């Protein structure tokens, strides 16, 4: 039986927010000339080696080029950048980490997805790991190896069905 601890796939490192609201004229409009000048004068070292969420918390229409411009400044400074809120970026990074899993190592295995830990893990991560593993594992359980909840069990193949495949694959 293999255990998967989703805490191992949580994004780690420092996070920062680049707030476009701070660059709006009268809190509503982004003036290209002023914005470009502000970006040139900005101390970008505050974003050094950080994951940066580029967002605007004001109710304003931000042109696509503004996000592109900020990303171009962060390119060689930040660890990564993402347009959206900090929680959205953290979710994106988590899913990116999960996508690196080599599912072949779980082929025909019984897997426990660890349910308790030091960090809170959102439901999307449990759903994503399930989607990744269902095609290859014998079974998936949730919890701790001593106390698990069955989530998925591959049905035995049936010789009378086309390709010998089962029609259902649930516990």
JSON list of C-alpha atoms in Angstrom, two decimals:
[
{"chain": "A", "resi": 1, "resn": "UNK", "atom": "CA", "xyz": [0.00, 0.00, 0.00]},
{"chain": "A", "resi": 2, "resn": "UNK", "atom": "CA", "xyz": [1.32, 3.43, -0.96]},
{"chain": "A", "resi": 3, "resn": "UNK", "atom": "CA", "xyz": [0.54, 6.65, 0.90]},
{"chain": "A", "resi": 4, "resn": "UNK", "atom": "CA", "xyz": [0.29, 10.04, -0.81]},
{"chain": "A", "resi": 5, "resn": "UNK", "atom": "CA", "xyz": [0.75, 13.07, 1.43]},
{"chain": "A", "resi": 6, "resn": "UNK", "atom": "CA", "xyz": [-0.60, 16.10, -0.40]},
{"chain": "A", "resi": 7, "resn": "UNK", "atom": "CA", "xyz": [1.37, 18.41, 1.90]},
{"chain": "A", "resi": 8, "resn": "UNK", "atom": "CA", "xyz": [4.42, 17.39, -0.14]},
{"chain": "A", "resi": 9, "resn": "UNK", "atom": "CA", "xyz": [2.90, 19.10, -3.18]},
{"chain": "A", "resi": 10, "resn": "UNK", "atom": "CA", "xyz": [1.89, 22.36, -1.56]},
{"chain": "A", "resi": 11, "resn": "UNK", "atom": "CA", "xyz": [3.69, 25.37, -2.99]},
{"chain": "A", "resi": 12, "resn": "UNK", "atom": "CA", "xyz": [6.47, 26.58, -0.75]},
{"chain": "A", "resi": 13, "resn": "UNK", "atom": "CA", "xyz": [8.36, 29.82, -0.81]},
{"chain": "A", "resi": 14, "resn": "UNK", "atom": "CA", "xyz": [7.58, 33.47, -0.32]},
{"chain": "A", "resi": 15, "resn": "UNK", "atom": "CA", "xyz": [4.51, 35.07, -1.85]},
{"chain": "A", "resi": 16, "resn": "UNK", "atom": "CA", "xyz": [3.84, 38.69, -2.76]},
{"chain": "A", "resi": 17, "resn": "UNK", "atom": "CA", "xyz": [1.06, 40.69, -4.35]},
{"chain": "A", "resi": 18, "resn": "UNK", "atom": "CA", "xyz": [1.50, 43.30, -7.05]},
{"chain": "A", "resi": 19, "resn": "UNK", "atom": "CA", "xyz": [-1.54, 45.53, -6.63]},
{"chain": "A", "resi": 20, "resn": "UNK", "atom": "CA", "xyz": [-2.57, 47.45, -9.74]},
{"chain": "A", "resi": 21, "resn": "UNK", "atom": "CA", "xyz": [-5.03, 49.51, -7.71]},
{"chain": "A", "resi": 22, "resn": "UNK", "atom": "CA", "xyz": [-2.07, 51.51, -6.42]},
{"chain": "A", "resi": 23, "resn": "UNK", "atom": "CA", "xyz": [-1.39, 52.75, -9.96]},
{"chain": "A", "resi": 24, "resn": "UNK", "atom": "CA", "xyz": [-4.87, 53.92, -10.91]},
{"chain": "A", "resi": 25, "resn": "UNK", "atom": "CA", "xyz": [-5.62, 57.57, -11.61]},
{"chain": "A", "resi": 26, "resn": "UNK", "atom": "CA", "xyz": [-8.53, 58.67, -9.39]},
{"chain": "A", "resi": 27, "resn": "UNK", "atom": "CA", "xyz": [-8.90, 55.01, -8.37]},
{"chain": "A", "resi": 28, "resn": "UNK", "atom": "CA", "xyz": [-10.47, 54.14, -11.72]},
{"chain": "A", "resi": 29, "resn": "UNK", "atom": "CA", "xyz": [-8.21, 54.60, -14.74]},
{"chain": "A", "resi": 30, "resn": "UNK", "atom": "CA", "xyz": [-4.81, 53.27, -15.65]},
{"chain": "A", "resi": 31, "resn": "UNK", "atom": "CA", "xyz": [-2.89, 55.89, -17.61]},
{"chain": "A", "resi": 32, "resn": "UNK", "atom": "CA", "xyz": [-0.31, 54.19, -19.80]},
{"chain": "A", "resi": 33, "resn": "UNK", "atom": "CA", "xyz": [2.38, 56.91, -19.64]},
{"chain": "A", "resi": 34, "resn": "UNK", "atom": "CA", "xyz": [2.14, 57.28, -15.85]},
{"chain": "A", "resi": 35, "resn": "UNK", "atom": "CA", "xyz": [2.02, 53.54, -15.32]},
{"chain": "A", "resi": 36, "resn": "UNK", "atom": "CA", "xyz": [5.11, 52.92, -17.45]},
{"chain": "A", "resi": 37, "resn": "UNK", "atom": "CA", "xyz": [7.00, 55.66, -15.58]},
{"chain": "A", "resi": 38, "resn": "UNK", "atom": "CA", "xyz": [5.98, 54.21, -12.20]},
{"chain": "A", "resi": 39, "resn": "UNK", "atom": "CA", "xyz": [7.16, 50.73, -13.22]},
{"chain": "A", "resi": 40, "resn": "UNK", "atom": "CA", "xyz": [10.54, 52.12, -14.34]},
{"chain": "A", "resi": 41, "resn": "UNK", "atom": "CA", "xyz": [11.04, 53.81, -10.95]},
{"chain": "A", "resi": 42, "resn": "UNK", "atom": "CA", "xyz": [9.80, 50.88, -8.86]},
{"chain": "A", "resi": 43, "resn": "UNK", "atom": "CA", "xyz": [12.09, 48.94, -6.52]},
{"chain": "A", "resi": 44, "resn": "UNK", "atom": "CA", "xyz": [11.56, 45.45, -7.92]},
{"chain": "A", "resi": 45, "resn": "UNK", "atom": "CA", "xyz": [13.83, 43.79, -5.34]},
{"chain": "A", "resi": 46, "resn": "UNK", "atom": "CA", "xyz": [10.74, 43.46, -3.11]},
{"chain": "A", "resi": 47, "resn": "UNK", "atom": "CA", "xyz": [9.66, 40.66, -5.47]},
{"chain": "A", "resi": 48, "resn": "UNK", "atom": "CA", "xyz": [13.03, 38.90, -5.67]},
{"chain": "A", "resi": 49, "resn": "UNK", "atom": "CA", "xyz": [12.58, 35.08, -5.81]},
{"chain": "A", "resi": 50, "resn": "UNK", "atom": "CA", "xyz": [8.93, 35.30, -4.75]},
{"chain": "A", "resi": 51, "resn": "UNK", "atom": "CA", "xyz": [5.73, 34.00, -6.26]},
{"chain": "A", "resi": 52, "resn": "UNK", "atom": "CA", "xyz": [3.88, 37.15, -7.29]},
{"chain": "A", "resi": 53, "resn": "UNK", "atom": "CA", "xyz": [0.12, 37.44, -7.72]},
{"chain": "A", "resi": 54, "resn": "UNK", "atom": "CA", "xyz": [-0.73, 40.36, -9.99]},
{"chain": "A", "resi": 55, "resn": "UNK", "atom": "CA", "xyz": [-4.16, 41.63, -9.09]},
{"chain": "A", "resi": 56, "resn": "UNK", "atom": "CA", "xyz": [-6.42, 44.66, -8.93]},
{"chain": "A", "resi": 57, "resn": "UNK", "atom": "CA", "xyz": [-8.76, 44.90, -5.97]},
{"chain": "A", "resi": 58, "resn": "UNK", "atom": "CA", "xyz": [-10.43, 48.05, -7.33]},
{"chain": "A", "resi": 59, "resn": "UNK", "atom": "CA", "xyz": [-13.48, 47.89, -9.55]},
{"chain": "A", "resi": 60, "resn": "UNK", "atom": "CA", "xyz": [-11.64, 49.07, -12.65]},
{"chain": "A", "resi": 61, "resn": "UNK", "atom": "CA", "xyz": [-11.12, 47.82, -16.16]},
{"chain": "A", "resi": 62, "resn": "UNK", "atom": "CA", "xyz": [-7.46, 46.94, -16.54]},
{"chain": "A", "resi": 63, "resn": "UNK", "atom": "CA", "xyz": [-6.17, 46.50, -20.09]},
{"chain": "A", "resi": 64, "resn": "UNK", "atom": "CA", "xyz": [-4.41, 43.23, -20.89]},
{"chain": "A", "resi": 65, "resn": "UNK", "atom": "CA", "xyz": [-1.18, 45.04, -21.78]},
{"chain": "A", "resi": 66, "resn": "UNK", "atom": "CA", "xyz": [-0.87, 46.26, -18.17]},
{"chain": "A", "resi": 67, "resn": "UNK", "atom": "CA", "xyz": [-0.62, 42.70, -16.85]},
{"chain": "A", "resi": 68, "resn": "UNK", "atom": "CA", "xyz": [1.79, 41.87, -19.65]},
{"chain": "A", "resi": 69, "resn": "UNK", "atom": "CA", "xyz": [3.97, 44.84, -18.75]},
{"chain": "A", "resi": 70, "resn": "UNK", "atom": "CA", "xyz": [4.16, 43.86, -15.08]},
{"chain": "A", "resi": 71, "resn": "UNK", "atom": "CA", "xyz": [5.04, 40.27, -16.03]},
{"chain": "A", "resi": 72, "resn": "UNK", "atom": "CA", "xyz": [7.84, 41.56, -18.27]},
{"chain": "A", "resi": 73, "resn": "UNK", "atom": "CA", "xyz": [9.37, 43.42, -15.31]},
{"chain": "A", "resi": 74, "resn": "UNK", "atom": "CA", "xyz": [9.02, 40.39, -13.02]},
{"chain": "A", "resi": 75, "resn": "UNK", "atom": "CA", "xyz": [10.44, 37.95, -15.57]},
{"chain": "A", "resi": 76, "resn": "UNK", "atom": "CA", "xyz": [14.03, 37.88, -14.26]},
{"chain": "A", "resi": 77, "resn": "UNK", "atom": "CA", "xyz": [13.22, 38.78, -10.66]},
{"chain": "A", "resi": 78, "resn": "UNK", "atom": "CA", "xyz": [10.25, 36.77, -9.40]},
{"chain": "A", "resi": 79, "resn": "UNK", "atom": "CA", "xyz": [10.22, 33.02, -9.01]},
{"chain": "A", "resi": 80, "resn": "UNK", "atom": "CA", "xyz": [6.92, 33.03, -10.92]},
{"chain": "A", "resi": 81, "resn": "UNK", "atom": "CA", "xyz": [4.03, 35.37, -11.57]},
{"chain": "A", "resi": 82, "resn": "UNK", "atom": "CA", "xyz": [0.32, 34.81, -11.93]},
{"chain": "A", "resi": 83, "resn": "UNK", "atom": "CA", "xyz": [-2.55, 37.11, -12.81]},
{"chain": "A", "resi": 84, "resn": "UNK", "atom": "CA", "xyz": [-5.19, 36.67, -10.16]},
{"chain": "A", "resi": 85, "resn": "UNK", "atom": "CA", "xyz": [-5.61, 36.64, -6.41]},
{"chain": "A", "resi": 86, "resn": "UNK", "atom": "CA", "xyz": [-3.11, 35.10, -4.02]},
{"chain": "A", "resi": 87, "resn": "UNK", "atom": "CA", "xyz": [-5.40, 32.11, -3.24]},
{"chain": "A", "resi": 88, "resn": "UNK", "atom": "CA", "xyz": [-5.94, 31.55, -6.98]},
{"chain": "A", "resi": 89, "resn": "UNK", "atom": "CA", "xyz": [-2.18, 31.57, -7.56]},
{"chain": "A", "resi": 90, "resn": "UNK", "atom": "CA", "xyz": [-1.59, 29.15, -4.69]},
{"chain": "A", "resi": 91, "resn": "UNK", "atom": "CA", "xyz": [-4.22, 26.81, -6.15]},
{"chain": "A", "resi": 92, "resn": "UNK", "atom": "CA", "xyz": [-2.62, 27.10, -9.59]},
{"chain": "A", "resi": 93, "resn": "UNK", "atom": "CA", "xyz": [0.81, 26.26, -8.17]},
{"chain": "A", "resi": 94, "resn": "UNK", "atom": "CA", "xyz": [-0.59, 23.33, -6.18]},
{"chain": "A", "resi": 95, "resn": "UNK", "atom": "CA", "xyz": [-2.23, 21.89, -9.31]},
{"chain": "A", "resi": 96, "resn": "UNK", "atom": "CA", "xyz": [0.99, 22.46, -11.25]},
{"chain": "A", "resi": 97, "resn": "UNK", "atom": "CA", "xyz": [2.90, 20.46, -8.60]},
{"chain": "A", "resi": 98, "resn": "UNK", "atom": "CA", "xyz": [0.33, 17.64, -8.67]},
{"chain": "A", "resi": 99, "resn": "UNK", "atom": "CA", "xyz": [0.62, 17.43, -12.46]},
{"chain": "A", "resi": 100, "resn": "UNK", "atom": "CA", "xyz": [4.29, 16.46, -12.06]},
{"chain": "A", "resi": 101, "resn": "UNK", "atom": "CA", "xyz": [3.35, 13.17, -10.39]},
{"chain": "A", "resi": 102, "resn": "UNK", "atom": "CA", "xyz": [4.42, 10.14, -12.43]},
{"chain": "A", "resi": 103, "resn": "UNK", "atom": "CA", "xyz": [1.23, 8.08, -12.15]},
{"chain": "A", "resi": 104, "resn": "UNK", "atom": "CA", "xyz": [3.02, 5.00, -13.51]},
{"chain": "A", "resi": 105, "resn": "UNK", "atom": "CA", "xyz": [4.57, 4.43, -10.09]},
{"chain": "A", "resi": 106, "resn": "UNK", "atom": "CA", "xyz": [1.04, 3.92, -8.73]},
{"chain": "A", "resi": 107, "resn": "UNK", "atom": "CA", "xyz": [0.05, 1.42, -11.40]},
{"chain": "A", "resi": 108, "resn": "UNK", "atom": "CA", "xyz": [-2.03, -1.43, -9.92]},
{"chain": "A", "resi": 109, "resn": "UNK", "atom": "CA", "xyz": [-1.34, -0.21, -6.36]},
{"chain": "A", "resi": 110, "resn": "UNK", "atom": "CA", "xyz": [-3.59, 0.35, -3.39]},
{"chain": "A", "resi": 111, "resn": "UNK", "atom": "CA", "xyz": [-3.19, 4.00, -2.43]},
{"chain": "A", "resi": 112, "resn": "UNK", "atom": "CA", "xyz": [-4.06, 5.93, 0.71]},
{"chain": "A", "resi": 113, "resn": "UNK", "atom": "CA", "xyz": [-4.44, 9.69, 0.32]},
{"chain": "A", "resi": 114, "resn": "UNK", "atom": "CA", "xyz": [-3.34, 11.06, 3.68]},
{"chain": "A", "resi": 115, "resn": "UNK", "atom": "CA", "xyz": [-6.14, 12.99, 5.32]},
{"chain": "A", "resi": 116, "resn": "UNK", "atom": "CA", "xyz": [-4.54, 14.63, 8.35]},
{"chain": "A", "resi": 117, "resn": "UNK", "atom": "CA", "xyz": [-1.56, 16.87, 8.59]},
{"chain": "A", "resi": 118, "resn": "UNK", "atom": "CA", "xyz": [-0.15, 20.17, 9.72]},
{"chain": "A", "resi": 119, "resn": "UNK", "atom": "CA", "xyz": [-1.59, 22.14, 6.80]},
{"chain": "A", "resi": 120, "resn": "UNK", "atom": "CA", "xyz": [-5.14, 22.63, 5.61]},
{"chain": "A", "resi": 121, "resn": "UNK", "atom": "CA", "xyz": [-5.58, 21.21, 2.14]},
{"chain": "A", "resi": 122, "resn": "UNK", "atom": "CA", "xyz": [-8.56, 22.29, 0.07]},
{"chain": "A", "resi": 123, "resn": "UNK", "atom": "CA", "xyz": [-10.93, 19.82, -1.53]},
{"chain": "A", "resi": 124, "resn": "UNK", "atom": "CA", "xyz": [-9.75, 20.67, -5.05]},
{"chain": "A", "resi": 125, "resn": "UNK", "atom": "CA", "xyz": [-6.42, 18.95, -4.31]},
{"chain": "A", "resi": 126, "resn": "UNK", "atom": "CA", "xyz": [-8.11, 15.73, -3.17]},
{"chain": "A", "resi": 127, "resn": "UNK", "atom": "CA", "xyz": [-10.32, 15.78, -6.27]},
{"chain": "A", "resi": 128, "resn": "UNK", "atom": "CA", "xyz": [-7.33, 16.36, -8.56]},
{"chain": "A", "resi": 129, "resn": "UNK", "atom": "CA", "xyz": [-5.22, 13.55, -7.09]},
{"chain": "A", "resi": 130, "resn": "UNK", "atom": "CA", "xyz": [-8.22, 11.25, -7.45]},
{"chain": "A", "resi": 131, "resn": "UNK", "atom": "CA", "xyz": [-8.61, 12.19, -11.13]},
{"chain": "A", "resi": 132, "resn": "UNK", "atom": "CA", "xyz": [-4.92, 11.52, -11.71]},
{"chain": "A", "resi": 133, "resn": "UNK", "atom": "CA", "xyz": [-4.84, 8.14, -9.96]},
{"chain": "A", "resi": 134, "resn": "UNK", "atom": "CA", "xyz": [-8.19, 6.52, -10.84]},
{"chain": "A", "resi": 135, "resn": "UNK", "atom": "CA", "xyz": [-7.03, 5.39, -14.31]},
{"chain": "A", "resi": 136, "resn": "UNK", "atom": "CA", "xyz": [-4.06, 3.43, -12.92]},
{"chain": "A", "resi": 137, "resn": "UNK", "atom": "CA", "xyz": [-4.64, 2.28, -9.33]},
{"chain": "A", "resi": 138, "resn": "UNK", "atom": "CA", "xyz": [-6.41, -0.74, -7.86]},
{"chain": "A", "resi": 139, "resn": "UNK", "atom": "CA", "xyz": [-7.95, 1.33, -5.10]},
{"chain": "A", "resi": 140, "resn": "UNK", "atom": "CA", "xyz": [-7.92, 4.71, -3.39]},
{"chain": "A", "resi": 141, "resn": "UNK", "atom": "CA", "xyz": [-8.62, 5.26, 0.26]},
{"chain": "A", "resi": 142, "resn": "UNK", "atom": "CA", "xyz": [-8.70, 8.47, 2.27]},
{"chain": "A", "resi": 143, "resn": "UNK", "atom": "CA", "xyz": [-7.37, 8.93, 5.79]},
{"chain": "A", "resi": 144, "resn": "UNK", "atom": "CA", "xyz": [-4.55, 7.24, 7.64]},
{"chain": "A", "resi": 145, "resn": "UNK", "atom": "CA", "xyz": [-3.33, 3.68, 6.95]},
{"chain": "A", "resi": 146, "resn": "UNK", "atom": "CA", "xyz": [-4.87, 2.53, 10.26]},
{"chain": "A", "resi": 147, "resn": "UNK", "atom": "CA", "xyz": [-8.26, 4.15, 9.58]},
{"chain": "A", "resi": 148, "resn": "UNK", "atom": "CA", "xyz": [-9.34, 4.73, 6.00]},
{"chain": "A", "resi": 149, "resn": "UNK", "atom": "CA", "xyz": [-12.47, 5.53, 4.05]},
{"chain": "A", "resi": 150, "resn": "UNK", "atom": "CA", "xyz": [-12.76, 3.69, 0.71]},
{"chain": "A", "resi": 151, "resn": "UNK", "atom": "CA", "xyz": [-13.06, 6.10, -2.20]},
{"chain": "A", "resi": 152, "resn": "UNK", "atom": "CA", "xyz": [-12.48, 4.03, -5.32]},
{"chain": "A", "resi": 153, "resn": "UNK", "atom": "CA", "xyz": [-12.00, 0.39, -6.20]},
{"chain": "A", "resi": 154, "resn": "UNK", "atom": "CA", "xyz": [-11.34, -0.84, -9.71]},
{"chain": "A", "resi": 155, "resn": "UNK", "atom": "CA", "xyz": [-13.93, -3.38, -10.77]},
{"chain": "A", "resi": 156, "resn": "UNK", "atom": "CA", "xyz": [-12.72, -6.70, -12.11]},
{"chain": "A", "resi": 157, "resn": "UNK", "atom": "CA", "xyz": [-12.81, -6.97, -15.87]},
{"chain": "A", "resi": 158, "resn": "UNK", "atom": "CA", "xyz": [-15.73, -8.82, -17.35]},
{"chain": "A", "resi": 159, "resn": "UNK", "atom": "CA", "xyz": [-15.08, -11.17, -20.29]},
{"chain": "A", "resi": 160, "resn": "UNK", "atom": "CA", "xyz": [-18.53, -10.55, -21.83]},
{"chain": "A", "resi": 161, "resn": "UNK", "atom": "CA", "xyz": [-18.06, -6.78, -22.17]},
{"chain": "A", "resi": 162, "resn": "UNK", "atom": "CA", "xyz": [-16.27, -5.22, -25.16]},
{"chain": "A", "resi": 163, "resn": "UNK", "atom": "CA", "xyz": [-12.56, -5.13, -24.43]},
{"chain": "A", "resi": 164, "resn": "UNK", "atom": "CA", "xyz": [-13.15, -7.01, -21.19]},
{"chain": "A", "resi": 165, "resn": "UNK", "atom": "CA", "xyz": [-13.73, -3.72, -19.38]},
{"chain": "A", "resi": 166, "resn": "UNK", "atom": "CA", "xyz": [-16.03, -3.10, -16.48]},
{"chain": "A", "resi": 167, "resn": "UNK", "atom": "CA", "xyz": [-18.82, -0.60, -16.87]},
{"chain": "A", "resi": 168, "resn": "UNK", "atom": "CA", "xyz": [-18.41, 0.92, -13.40]},
{"chain": "A", "resi": 169, "resn": "UNK", "atom": "CA", "xyz": [-15.39, 1.70, -11.27]},
{"chain": "A", "resi": 170, "resn": "UNK", "atom": "CA", "xyz": [-16.65, 2.76, -7.87]},
{"chain": "A", "resi": 171, "resn": "UNK", "atom": "CA", "xyz": [-16.42, 1.37, -4.38]}
]
